[in-house]
Amino acid sequence: MSDYVRSYEQLDALVDPVHFDEISLQNDAEQLAELIYAYADEAEINIEELATEGFLRRLDFACAHRWGLVIELLIDTLTKAKLEGKSELKLEDFAEQFALRTGTTKQYSPFTEPDYVEAFDTKRMLKLSD
């Protein structure tokens, strides 16, 4: 996308490119948890039960270690929950949004599979999310 933007002088002048490093849970777990709480608090939806190390690992993995994909999935999941009048998110809510984004089933996702690291290839998931 950056090549496209740079090919148009006027468009390029309007954009300040931002680069995010991949998520490293070893270094970024606290930031990821804070991000989830910030969005959930804004939507007034409880995410307390999901804010575990295991969930953070699944979310990070499902989004191919990309901050932007985490934010998009989080916003989509919270938006749908808010529209449905939910006051709390469940793992199934993320599985459903993951399925909608990737064309998979919600029964087979990094949020539902016990051995999700073995069952999924993050590079393929990244392509599915595009």
mmCIF file of the C-alpha atoms, coordinates in Angstrom:
data_MODEL
# 
_entry.id   MODEL 
# 
loop_
_atom_site.group_PDB 
_atom_site.id 
_atom_site.type_symbol 
_atom_site.label_atom_id 
_atom_site.label_alt_id 
_atom_site.label_comp_id 
_atom_site.label_asym_id 
_atom_site.label_entity_id 
_atom_site.label_seq_id 
_atom_site.pdbx_PDB_ins_code 
_atom_site.Cartn_x 
_atom_site.Cartn_y 
_atom_site.Cartn_z 
_atom_site.occupancy 
_atom_site.B_iso_or_equiv 
_atom_site.pdbx_formal_charge 
_atom_site.auth_seq_id 
_atom_site.auth_comp_id 
_atom_site.auth_asym_id 
_atom_site.auth_atom_id 
_atom_site.pdbx_PDB_model_num 
ATOM 1   C CA . MET A 1 1   ? 0.000   0.000   0.000  1.00 0.00 ? 1   MET A CA 1 
ATOM 2   C CA . SER A 1 2   ? 2.840   2.364   0.772  1.00 0.00 ? 2   SER A CA 1 
ATOM 3   C CA . ASP A 1 3   ? 4.122   2.028   -2.807 1.00 0.00 ? 3   ASP A CA 1 
ATOM 4   C CA . TYR A 1 4   ? 0.704   3.040   -4.096 1.00 0.00 ? 4   TYR A CA 1 
ATOM 5   C CA . VAL A 1 5   ? 0.506   6.058   -1.780 1.00 0.00 ? 5   VAL A CA 1 
ATOM 6   C CA . ARG A 1 6   ? 4.013   7.193   -2.690 1.00 0.00 ? 6   ARG A CA 1 
ATOM 7   C CA . SER A 1 7   ? 3.154   7.016   -6.394 1.00 0.00 ? 7   SER A CA 1 
ATOM 8   C CA . TYR A 1 8   ? 0.781   9.968   -5.954 1.00 0.00 ? 8   TYR A CA 1 
ATOM 9   C CA . GLU A 1 9   ? 2.576   13.096  -4.801 1.00 0.00 ? 9   GLU A CA 1 
ATOM 10  C CA . GLN A 1 10  ? -0.504  14.780  -3.301 1.00 0.00 ? 10  GLN A CA 1 
ATOM 11  C CA . LEU A 1 11  ? -1.595  11.639  -1.485 1.00 0.00 ? 11  LEU A CA 1 
ATOM 12  C CA . ASP A 1 12  ? 1.910   11.007  -0.222 1.00 0.00 ? 12  ASP A CA 1 
ATOM 13  C CA . ALA A 1 13  ? 2.038   14.529  1.240  1.00 0.00 ? 13  ALA A CA 1 
ATOM 14  C CA . LEU A 1 14  ? -1.101  13.821  3.288  1.00 0.00 ? 14  LEU A CA 1 
ATOM 15  C CA . VAL A 1 15  ? 0.083   10.584  4.866  1.00 0.00 ? 15  VAL A CA 1 
ATOM 16  C CA . ASP A 1 16  ? 2.500   9.972   7.690  1.00 0.00 ? 16  ASP A CA 1 
ATOM 17  C CA . PRO A 1 17  ? 3.501   6.321   7.502  1.00 0.00 ? 17  PRO A CA 1 
ATOM 18  C CA . VAL A 1 18  ? 3.493   4.403   10.752 1.00 0.00 ? 18  VAL A CA 1 
ATOM 19  C CA . HIS A 1 19  ? 5.248   1.083   11.186 1.00 0.00 ? 19  HIS A CA 1 
ATOM 20  C CA . PHE A 1 20  ? 4.323   -1.307  13.960 1.00 0.00 ? 20  PHE A CA 1 
ATOM 21  C CA . ASP A 1 21  ? 6.685   -4.081  14.938 1.00 0.00 ? 21  ASP A CA 1 
ATOM 22  C CA . GLU A 1 22  ? 5.155   -7.524  15.307 1.00 0.00 ? 22  GLU A CA 1 
ATOM 23  C CA . ILE A 1 23  ? 3.704   -8.376  18.681 1.00 0.00 ? 23  ILE A CA 1 
ATOM 24  C CA . SER A 1 24  ? 6.101   -10.167 20.975 1.00 0.00 ? 24  SER A CA 1 
ATOM 25  C CA . LEU A 1 25  ? 4.140   -11.430 23.944 1.00 0.00 ? 25  LEU A CA 1 
ATOM 26  C CA . GLN A 1 26  ? 7.301   -11.672 25.961 1.00 0.00 ? 26  GLN A CA 1 
ATOM 27  C CA . ASN A 1 27  ? 7.635   -7.882  25.683 1.00 0.00 ? 27  ASN A CA 1 
ATOM 28  C CA . ASP A 1 28  ? 4.133   -6.728  24.738 1.00 0.00 ? 28  ASP A CA 1 
ATOM 29  C CA . ALA A 1 29  ? 1.692   -8.773  26.855 1.00 0.00 ? 29  ALA A CA 1 
ATOM 30  C CA . GLU A 1 30  ? 0.972   -5.873  29.193 1.00 0.00 ? 30  GLU A CA 1 
ATOM 31  C CA . GLN A 1 31  ? 0.378   -3.466  26.294 1.00 0.00 ? 31  GLN A CA 1 
ATOM 32  C CA . LEU A 1 32  ? -1.889  -5.985  24.579 1.00 0.00 ? 32  LEU A CA 1 
ATOM 33  C CA . ALA A 1 33  ? -3.935  -6.445  27.760 1.00 0.00 ? 33  ALA A CA 1 
ATOM 34  C CA . GLU A 1 34  ? -4.171  -2.667  28.225 1.00 0.00 ? 34  GLU A CA 1 
ATOM 35  C CA . LEU A 1 35  ? -5.345  -2.277  24.631 1.00 0.00 ? 35  LEU A CA 1 
ATOM 36  C CA . ILE A 1 36  ? -8.065  -4.883  25.119 1.00 0.00 ? 36  ILE A CA 1 
ATOM 37  C CA . TYR A 1 37  ? -9.243  -3.272  28.354 1.00 0.00 ? 37  TYR A CA 1 
ATOM 38  C CA . ALA A 1 38  ? -9.222  0.220   26.826 1.00 0.00 ? 38  ALA A CA 1 
ATOM 39  C CA . TYR A 1 39  ? -11.449 -0.793  23.911 1.00 0.00 ? 39  TYR A CA 1 
ATOM 40  C CA . ALA A 1 40  ? -13.724 -2.928  26.097 1.00 0.00 ? 40  ALA A CA 1 
ATOM 41  C CA . ASP A 1 41  ? -14.100 -0.118  28.639 1.00 0.00 ? 41  ASP A CA 1 
ATOM 42  C CA . GLU A 1 42  ? -15.000 2.318   25.871 1.00 0.00 ? 42  GLU A CA 1 
ATOM 43  C CA . ALA A 1 43  ? -17.676 -0.100  24.621 1.00 0.00 ? 43  ALA A CA 1 
ATOM 44  C CA . GLU A 1 44  ? -18.791 -0.737  28.211 1.00 0.00 ? 44  GLU A CA 1 
ATOM 45  C CA . ILE A 1 45  ? -18.364 -4.478  27.757 1.00 0.00 ? 45  ILE A CA 1 
ATOM 46  C CA . ASN A 1 46  ? -16.771 -6.723  30.359 1.00 0.00 ? 46  ASN A CA 1 
ATOM 47  C CA . ILE A 1 47  ? -13.751 -8.679  29.159 1.00 0.00 ? 47  ILE A CA 1 
ATOM 48  C CA . GLU A 1 48  ? -12.410 -9.630  32.583 1.00 0.00 ? 48  GLU A CA 1 
ATOM 49  C CA . GLU A 1 49  ? -12.811 -13.403 32.144 1.00 0.00 ? 49  GLU A CA 1 
ATOM 50  C CA . LEU A 1 50  ? -10.961 -13.334 28.812 1.00 0.00 ? 50  LEU A CA 1 
ATOM 51  C CA . ALA A 1 51  ? -8.024  -11.241 29.933 1.00 0.00 ? 51  ALA A CA 1 
ATOM 52  C CA . THR A 1 52  ? -5.827  -14.241 30.611 1.00 0.00 ? 52  THR A CA 1 
ATOM 53  C CA . GLU A 1 53  ? -2.400  -15.170 29.341 1.00 0.00 ? 53  GLU A CA 1 
ATOM 54  C CA . GLY A 1 54  ? -3.953  -18.008 27.355 1.00 0.00 ? 54  GLY A CA 1 
ATOM 55  C CA . PHE A 1 55  ? -6.413  -15.693 25.628 1.00 0.00 ? 55  PHE A CA 1 
ATOM 56  C CA . LEU A 1 56  ? -3.698  -13.149 24.831 1.00 0.00 ? 56  LEU A CA 1 
ATOM 57  C CA . ARG A 1 57  ? -1.655  -15.941 23.229 1.00 0.00 ? 57  ARG A CA 1 
ATOM 58  C CA . ARG A 1 58  ? -4.627  -17.059 21.136 1.00 0.00 ? 58  ARG A CA 1 
ATOM 59  C CA . LEU A 1 59  ? -5.472  -13.500 20.079 1.00 0.00 ? 59  LEU A CA 1 
ATOM 60  C CA . ASP A 1 60  ? -1.874  -12.765 19.149 1.00 0.00 ? 60  ASP A CA 1 
ATOM 61  C CA . PHE A 1 61  ? -1.612  -16.002 17.191 1.00 0.00 ? 61  PHE A CA 1 
ATOM 62  C CA . ALA A 1 62  ? -4.986  -15.586 15.442 1.00 0.00 ? 62  ALA A CA 1 
ATOM 63  C CA . CYS A 1 63  ? -3.927  -12.127 14.270 1.00 0.00 ? 63  CYS A CA 1 
ATOM 64  C CA . ALA A 1 64  ? -0.512  -13.314 13.041 1.00 0.00 ? 64  ALA A CA 1 
ATOM 65  C CA . HIS A 1 65  ? 1.279   -11.156 15.641 1.00 0.00 ? 65  HIS A CA 1 
ATOM 66  C CA . ARG A 1 66  ? -0.004  -7.959  13.962 1.00 0.00 ? 66  ARG A CA 1 
ATOM 67  C CA . TRP A 1 67  ? -1.221  -5.031  16.034 1.00 0.00 ? 67  TRP A CA 1 
ATOM 68  C CA . GLY A 1 68  ? -3.500  -3.766  13.291 1.00 0.00 ? 68  GLY A CA 1 
ATOM 69  C CA . LEU A 1 69  ? -5.250  -7.117  12.910 1.00 0.00 ? 69  LEU A CA 1 
ATOM 70  C CA . VAL A 1 70  ? -5.693  -7.375  16.678 1.00 0.00 ? 70  VAL A CA 1 
ATOM 71  C CA . ILE A 1 71  ? -7.300  -3.925  16.753 1.00 0.00 ? 71  ILE A CA 1 
ATOM 72  C CA . GLU A 1 72  ? -9.567  -4.715  13.791 1.00 0.00 ? 72  GLU A CA 1 
ATOM 73  C CA . LEU A 1 73  ? -10.698 -8.034  15.291 1.00 0.00 ? 73  LEU A CA 1 
ATOM 74  C CA . LEU A 1 74  ? -11.234 -6.424  18.676 1.00 0.00 ? 74  LEU A CA 1 
ATOM 75  C CA . ILE A 1 75  ? -13.312 -3.577  17.226 1.00 0.00 ? 75  ILE A CA 1 
ATOM 76  C CA . ASP A 1 76  ? -15.414 -5.944  15.104 1.00 0.00 ? 76  ASP A CA 1 
ATOM 77  C CA . THR A 1 77  ? -16.021 -8.257  18.058 1.00 0.00 ? 77  THR A CA 1 
ATOM 78  C CA . LEU A 1 78  ? -16.931 -5.438  20.441 1.00 0.00 ? 78  LEU A CA 1 
ATOM 79  C CA . THR A 1 79  ? -19.156 -3.733  17.861 1.00 0.00 ? 79  THR A CA 1 
ATOM 80  C CA . LYS A 1 80  ? -21.171 -6.898  17.229 1.00 0.00 ? 80  LYS A CA 1 
ATOM 81  C CA . ALA A 1 81  ? -21.459 -7.576  20.959 1.00 0.00 ? 81  ALA A CA 1 
ATOM 82  C CA . LYS A 1 82  ? -22.626 -4.015  21.611 1.00 0.00 ? 82  LYS A CA 1 
ATOM 83  C CA . LEU A 1 83  ? -25.221 -4.204  18.827 1.00 0.00 ? 83  LEU A CA 1 
ATOM 84  C CA . GLU A 1 84  ? -26.509 -7.468  20.296 1.00 0.00 ? 84  GLU A CA 1 
ATOM 85  C CA . GLY A 1 85  ? -26.777 -5.901  23.745 1.00 0.00 ? 85  GLY A CA 1 
ATOM 86  C CA . LYS A 1 86  ? -24.124 -8.114  25.317 1.00 0.00 ? 86  LYS A CA 1 
ATOM 87  C CA . SER A 1 87  ? -22.432 -6.929  28.478 1.00 0.00 ? 87  SER A CA 1 
ATOM 88  C CA . GLU A 1 88  ? -19.602 -9.477  28.411 1.00 0.00 ? 88  GLU A CA 1 
ATOM 89  C CA . LEU A 1 89  ? -17.414 -11.070 25.746 1.00 0.00 ? 89  LEU A CA 1 
ATOM 90  C CA . LYS A 1 90  ? -16.817 -14.780 25.468 1.00 0.00 ? 90  LYS A CA 1 
ATOM 91  C CA . LEU A 1 91  ? -14.203 -16.732 23.536 1.00 0.00 ? 91  LEU A CA 1 
ATOM 92  C CA . GLU A 1 92  ? -16.933 -17.731 21.083 1.00 0.00 ? 92  GLU A CA 1 
ATOM 93  C CA . ASP A 1 93  ? -17.430 -14.069 20.127 1.00 0.00 ? 93  ASP A CA 1 
ATOM 94  C CA . PHE A 1 94  ? -13.836 -13.882 18.918 1.00 0.00 ? 94  PHE A CA 1 
ATOM 95  C CA . ALA A 1 95  ? -14.121 -17.271 17.205 1.00 0.00 ? 95  ALA A CA 1 
ATOM 96  C CA . GLU A 1 96  ? -17.165 -16.009 15.302 1.00 0.00 ? 96  GLU A CA 1 
ATOM 97  C CA . GLN A 1 97  ? -15.439 -12.811 14.146 1.00 0.00 ? 97  GLN A CA 1 
ATOM 98  C CA . PHE A 1 98  ? -12.322 -14.755 13.186 1.00 0.00 ? 98  PHE A CA 1 
ATOM 99  C CA . ALA A 1 99  ? -14.513 -17.054 11.078 1.00 0.00 ? 99  ALA A CA 1 
ATOM 100 C CA . LEU A 1 100 ? -16.181 -14.092 9.358  1.00 0.00 ? 100 LEU A CA 1 
ATOM 101 C CA . ARG A 1 101 ? -12.805 -12.544 8.512  1.00 0.00 ? 101 ARG A CA 1 
ATOM 102 C CA . THR A 1 102 ? -11.145 -15.714 7.271  1.00 0.00 ? 102 THR A CA 1 
ATOM 103 C CA . GLY A 1 103 ? -13.966 -17.789 5.815  1.00 0.00 ? 103 GLY A CA 1 
ATOM 104 C CA . THR A 1 104 ? -13.381 -20.623 8.272  1.00 0.00 ? 104 THR A CA 1 
ATOM 105 C CA . THR A 1 105 ? -15.924 -22.015 10.725 1.00 0.00 ? 105 THR A CA 1 
ATOM 106 C CA . LYS A 1 106 ? -16.148 -20.698 14.247 1.00 0.00 ? 106 LYS A CA 1 
ATOM 107 C CA . GLN A 1 107 ? -15.805 -24.260 15.517 1.00 0.00 ? 107 GLN A CA 1 
ATOM 108 C CA . TYR A 1 108 ? -12.329 -24.445 13.981 1.00 0.00 ? 108 TYR A CA 1 
ATOM 109 C CA . SER A 1 109 ? -10.307 -21.414 14.969 1.00 0.00 ? 109 SER A CA 1 
ATOM 110 C CA . PRO A 1 110 ? -7.321  -20.470 17.118 1.00 0.00 ? 110 PRO A CA 1 
ATOM 111 C CA . PHE A 1 111 ? -9.888  -19.480 19.743 1.00 0.00 ? 111 PHE A CA 1 
ATOM 112 C CA . THR A 1 112 ? -11.483 -22.933 19.924 1.00 0.00 ? 112 THR A CA 1 
ATOM 113 C CA . GLU A 1 113 ? -8.834  -25.510 18.992 1.00 0.00 ? 113 GLU A CA 1 
ATOM 114 C CA . PRO A 1 114 ? -6.872  -26.962 21.929 1.00 0.00 ? 114 PRO A CA 1 
ATOM 115 C CA . ASP A 1 115 ? -3.686  -27.363 19.824 1.00 0.00 ? 115 ASP A CA 1 
ATOM 116 C CA . TYR A 1 116 ? -4.150  -24.191 17.769 1.00 0.00 ? 116 TYR A CA 1 
ATOM 117 C CA . VAL A 1 117 ? -0.410  -23.650 17.205 1.00 0.00 ? 117 VAL A CA 1 
ATOM 118 C CA . GLU A 1 118 ? -0.148  -27.046 15.541 1.00 0.00 ? 118 GLU A CA 1 
ATOM 119 C CA . ALA A 1 119 ? -3.487  -26.736 13.723 1.00 0.00 ? 119 ALA A CA 1 
ATOM 120 C CA . PHE A 1 120 ? -2.895  -23.351 12.062 1.00 0.00 ? 120 PHE A CA 1 
ATOM 121 C CA . ASP A 1 121 ? -0.188  -21.702 9.993  1.00 0.00 ? 121 ASP A CA 1 
ATOM 122 C CA . THR A 1 122 ? 0.086   -17.991 10.821 1.00 0.00 ? 122 THR A CA 1 
ATOM 123 C CA . LYS A 1 123 ? 1.343   -17.133 7.329  1.00 0.00 ? 123 LYS A CA 1 
ATOM 124 C CA . ARG A 1 124 ? -1.762  -18.691 5.777  1.00 0.00 ? 124 ARG A CA 1 
ATOM 125 C CA . MET A 1 125 ? -3.981  -16.954 8.321  1.00 0.00 ? 125 MET A CA 1 
ATOM 126 C CA . LEU A 1 126 ? -2.427  -13.635 7.404  1.00 0.00 ? 126 LEU A CA 1 
ATOM 127 C CA . LYS A 1 127 ? -3.378  -14.225 3.787  1.00 0.00 ? 127 LYS A CA 1 
ATOM 128 C CA . LEU A 1 128 ? -6.925  -15.188 4.800  1.00 0.00 ? 128 LEU A CA 1 
ATOM 129 C CA . SER A 1 129 ? -7.274  -11.946 6.776  1.00 0.00 ? 129 SER A CA 1 
ATOM 130 C CA . ASP A 1 130 ? -6.399  -9.747  3.786  1.00 0.00 ? 130 ASP A CA 1 
# 
